[in-house]
C-alpha cells in the first residue's frame, strides 16, 4: 500500500490518498467453470488452444480439473481520497462557531487489473479446504461522504 498526505495554505487544505497494489494473486474463475456450456471455446476454433483445453478439462465427467481456470492477476486499486478544508475563523463565526471544517471522503475509487475473470478479483468466495474462487459477485461499491465539523 501507498498512502500520502499533502497540506497546503498553512494546513487549511489537506489532501490524503491511498493506493493498494497486489501482484501474483491466483484464484479459480468459478463463473467460467459453472457456465462452461456458454463458452466460445466449445464451438469456435479461433479461441486459443489453452482456453479450449481448460474448458474441456473442467467438464470431464471423471476427474475434472480446474487447472486451466486458475487465473493469476495483479491489481492497482485507488482505495481512498480525502480532501479536508478548515475555513477561516471569520467564516466559522458567521455560524457562531469557533472552528469550521469540511471534508470530502471517497473510497474504492478506481481499479486497474490484469484479471480476465469477473470485474473485481477482490470479491471472491473461500471455503475451508477450497481455493479462492471468483463466484461472479458484484464489484465493491464506490462511496462518497461529505462531512461538516463545527466546534463550539
mmCIF file of C-alpha atoms in Angstrom:
data_model
loop_
_atom_site.group_PDB
_atom_site.id
_atom_site.type_symbol
_atom_site.label_atom_id
_atom_site.label_comp_id
_atom_site.label_asym_id
_atom_site.label_seq_id
_atom_site.Cartn_x
_atom_site.Cartn_y
_atom_site.Cartn_z
ATOM 1 C CA UNK A 1 0.000 0.000 0.000
ATOM 2 C CA UNK A 2 0.975 3.590 -0.527
ATOM 3 C CA UNK A 3 -0.545 6.485 1.383
ATOM 4 C CA UNK A 4 0.321 10.122 1.022
ATOM 5 C CA UNK A 5 -0.682 13.369 2.740
ATOM 6 C CA UNK A 6 -0.369 16.888 1.407
ATOM 7 C CA UNK A 7 -1.091 20.067 3.362
ATOM 8 C CA UNK A 8 -1.468 23.410 1.612
ATOM 9 C CA UNK A 9 -2.127 27.030 2.631
ATOM 10 C CA UNK A 10 -0.746 26.654 6.134
ATOM 11 C CA UNK A 11 -2.696 23.455 6.776
ATOM 12 C CA UNK A 12 -6.065 24.894 5.757
ATOM 13 C CA UNK A 13 -6.363 22.379 2.906
ATOM 14 C CA UNK A 14 -5.356 18.779 3.377
ATOM 15 C CA UNK A 15 -5.365 16.000 0.802
ATOM 16 C CA UNK A 16 -4.845 12.325 1.629
ATOM 17 C CA UNK A 17 -4.777 9.494 -0.913
ATOM 18 C CA UNK A 18 -4.220 5.749 -0.689
ATOM 19 C CA UNK A 19 -3.322 3.140 -3.302
ATOM 20 C CA UNK A 20 -3.000 -0.637 -2.937
ATOM 21 C CA UNK A 21 -1.007 -2.952 -5.229
ATOM 22 C CA UNK A 22 -1.340 -6.737 -5.411
ATOM 23 C CA UNK A 23 0.862 -8.873 -7.625
ATOM 24 C CA UNK A 24 0.783 -12.587 -8.406
ATOM 25 C CA UNK A 25 -2.569 -13.396 -6.790
ATOM 26 C CA UNK A 26 -4.334 -16.553 -8.032
ATOM 27 C CA UNK A 27 -7.933 -17.723 -7.952
ATOM 28 C CA UNK A 28 -10.295 -20.029 -9.822
ATOM 29 C CA UNK A 29 -12.718 -18.489 -12.326
ATOM 30 C CA UNK A 30 -15.887 -20.107 -10.935
ATOM 31 C CA UNK A 31 -18.075 -18.222 -13.393
ATOM 32 C CA UNK A 32 -16.314 -19.916 -16.314
ATOM 33 C CA UNK A 33 -16.454 -23.272 -14.500
ATOM 34 C CA UNK A 34 -20.222 -23.220 -13.935
ATOM 35 C CA UNK A 35 -21.162 -21.620 -17.269
ATOM 36 C CA UNK A 36 -18.974 -23.793 -19.480
ATOM 37 C CA UNK A 37 -21.885 -24.575 -21.834
ATOM 38 C CA UNK A 38 -21.772 -20.912 -22.907
ATOM 39 C CA UNK A 39 -18.013 -20.951 -23.545
ATOM 40 C CA UNK A 40 -16.916 -19.937 -27.036
ATOM 41 C CA UNK A 41 -14.115 -22.467 -26.700
ATOM 42 C CA UNK A 42 -16.584 -25.307 -27.284
ATOM 43 C CA UNK A 43 -17.633 -24.160 -30.749
ATOM 44 C CA UNK A 44 -15.116 -21.612 -32.045
ATOM 45 C CA UNK A 45 -11.810 -22.916 -33.400
ATOM 46 C CA UNK A 46 -10.300 -19.394 -33.292
ATOM 47 C CA UNK A 47 -10.255 -19.462 -29.467
ATOM 48 C CA UNK A 48 -6.684 -20.096 -28.208
ATOM 49 C CA UNK A 49 -5.989 -23.784 -27.596
ATOM 50 C CA UNK A 50 -5.203 -23.183 -23.915
ATOM 51 C CA UNK A 51 -8.763 -21.883 -23.364
ATOM 52 C CA UNK A 52 -10.277 -24.787 -25.310
ATOM 53 C CA UNK A 53 -8.261 -27.242 -23.231
ATOM 54 C CA UNK A 54 -9.263 -25.514 -19.962
ATOM 55 C CA UNK A 55 -12.976 -25.825 -20.750
ATOM 56 C CA UNK A 56 -12.662 -29.455 -21.809
ATOM 57 C CA UNK A 57 -10.559 -30.375 -18.758
ATOM 58 C CA UNK A 58 -13.025 -28.718 -16.368
ATOM 59 C CA UNK A 59 -16.027 -30.520 -17.885
ATOM 60 C CA UNK A 60 -14.682 -34.084 -17.947
ATOM 61 C CA UNK A 61 -17.166 -36.467 -16.336
ATOM 62 C CA UNK A 62 -14.403 -38.323 -14.484
ATOM 63 C CA UNK A 63 -11.629 -36.448 -12.725
ATOM 64 C CA UNK A 64 -12.385 -32.843 -13.786
ATOM 65 C CA UNK A 65 -9.626 -30.313 -13.147
ATOM 66 C CA UNK A 66 -9.560 -26.557 -12.573
ATOM 67 C CA UNK A 67 -6.021 -26.204 -13.880
ATOM 68 C CA UNK A 68 -6.949 -24.078 -16.905
ATOM 69 C CA UNK A 69 -9.393 -21.989 -14.883
ATOM 70 C CA UNK A 70 -6.767 -20.717 -12.448
ATOM 71 C CA UNK A 71 -6.317 -17.004 -13.091
ATOM 72 C CA UNK A 72 -3.205 -15.160 -11.970
ATOM 73 C CA UNK A 73 -3.530 -11.394 -11.781
ATOM 74 C CA UNK A 74 -2.202 -8.117 -10.459
ATOM 75 C CA UNK A 75 -4.229 -5.113 -9.353
ATOM 76 C CA UNK A 76 -3.734 -1.454 -8.551
ATOM 77 C CA UNK A 77 -6.641 -0.048 -6.547
ATOM 78 C CA UNK A 78 -7.226 3.643 -5.796
ATOM 79 C CA UNK A 79 -8.569 2.987 -2.293
ATOM 80 C CA UNK A 80 -9.147 6.341 -0.684
ATOM 81 C CA UNK A 81 -9.166 10.066 -1.260
ATOM 82 C CA UNK A 82 -9.894 12.657 1.379
ATOM 83 C CA UNK A 83 -9.963 16.427 0.956
ATOM 84 C CA UNK A 84 -10.275 18.482 4.154
ATOM 85 C CA UNK A 85 -10.761 22.237 4.324
ATOM 86 C CA UNK A 86 -10.506 24.299 7.507
ATOM 87 C CA UNK A 87 -12.435 27.519 6.967
ATOM 88 C CA UNK A 88 -11.105 30.840 8.277
ATOM 89 C CA UNK A 89 -12.275 31.835 11.760
ATOM 90 C CA UNK A 90 -14.416 34.682 10.386
ATOM 91 C CA UNK A 91 -16.436 32.158 8.346
ATOM 92 C CA UNK A 92 -16.878 29.936 11.436
ATOM 93 C CA UNK A 93 -18.037 32.953 13.451
ATOM 94 C CA UNK A 94 -20.875 33.534 10.953
ATOM 95 C CA UNK A 95 -22.265 30.240 12.286
ATOM 96 C CA UNK A 96 -21.381 31.249 15.874
ATOM 97 C CA UNK A 97 -18.734 28.528 15.987
ATOM 98 C CA UNK A 98 -15.059 28.662 16.888
ATOM 99 C CA UNK A 99 -13.974 26.441 14.033
ATOM 100 C CA UNK A 100 -15.494 25.021 10.808
ATOM 101 C CA UNK A 101 -14.071 22.165 8.775
ATOM 102 C CA UNK A 102 -15.431 20.449 5.676
ATOM 103 C CA UNK A 103 -14.333 17.006 4.484
ATOM 104 C CA UNK A 104 -14.992 15.049 1.309
ATOM 105 C CA UNK A 105 -14.017 11.385 1.509
ATOM 106 C CA UNK A 106 -14.211 8.708 -1.178
ATOM 107 C CA UNK A 107 -13.353 5.018 -1.159
ATOM 108 C CA UNK A 108 -12.864 2.341 -3.823
ATOM 109 C CA UNK A 109 -12.436 4.999 -6.481
ATOM 110 C CA UNK A 110 -10.590 3.068 -9.164
ATOM 111 C CA UNK A 111 -9.287 -0.356 -10.152
ATOM 112 C CA UNK A 112 -6.827 -1.446 -12.809
ATOM 113 C CA UNK A 113 -6.496 -5.208 -13.041
ATOM 114 C CA UNK A 114 -4.982 -7.840 -15.316
ATOM 115 C CA UNK A 115 -7.681 -10.278 -14.153
ATOM 116 C CA UNK A 116 -9.528 -11.945 -17.031
ATOM 117 C CA UNK A 117 -12.445 -13.247 -14.957
ATOM 118 C CA UNK A 118 -15.131 -11.031 -13.363
ATOM 119 C CA UNK A 119 -14.994 -7.304 -12.826
ATOM 120 C CA UNK A 120 -13.327 -7.226 -9.386
ATOM 121 C CA UNK A 121 -10.947 -10.031 -8.378
ATOM 122 C CA UNK A 122 -11.071 -8.945 -4.728
ATOM 123 C CA UNK A 123 -14.727 -10.005 -4.480
ATOM 124 C CA UNK A 124 -14.343 -13.748 -4.055
ATOM 125 C CA UNK A 125 -15.557 -16.664 -2.016
ATOM 126 C CA UNK A 126 -13.476 -19.030 0.072
ATOM 127 C CA UNK A 127 -14.419 -22.228 1.817
ATOM 128 C CA UNK A 128 -12.226 -24.310 4.168
ATOM 129 C CA UNK A 129 -10.202 -26.793 2.137
ATOM 130 C CA UNK A 130 -11.041 -24.995 -1.121
ATOM 131 C CA UNK A 131 -9.223 -22.480 -3.271
ATOM 132 C CA UNK A 132 -10.266 -18.860 -3.548
ATOM 133 C CA UNK A 133 -12.877 -18.744 -6.295
ATOM 134 C CA UNK A 134 -14.463 -15.958 -8.317
ATOM 135 C CA UNK A 135 -18.194 -16.549 -7.982
ATOM 136 C CA UNK A 136 -19.239 -13.609 -10.144
ATOM 137 C CA UNK A 137 -20.147 -11.301 -7.254
ATOM 138 C CA UNK A 138 -20.805 -7.633 -7.919
ATOM 139 C CA UNK A 139 -17.776 -5.363 -7.527
ATOM 140 C CA UNK A 140 -17.235 -3.377 -4.361
ATOM 141 C CA UNK A 141 -19.212 -0.115 -4.433
ATOM 142 C CA UNK A 142 -17.657 3.315 -4.784
ATOM 143 C CA UNK A 143 -18.668 5.501 -1.847
ATOM 144 C CA UNK A 144 -18.514 9.226 -1.135
ATOM 145 C CA UNK A 145 -19.101 11.063 2.118
ATOM 146 C CA UNK A 146 -19.358 14.791 2.770
ATOM 147 C CA UNK A 147 -18.987 15.976 6.358
ATOM 148 C CA UNK A 148 -19.075 19.313 8.152
ATOM 149 C CA UNK A 149 -17.442 19.710 11.568
ATOM 150 C CA UNK A 150 -18.277 22.641 13.816
ATOM 151 C CA UNK A 151 -16.529 23.393 17.095
ATOM 152 C CA UNK A 152 -18.462 25.497 19.609
#
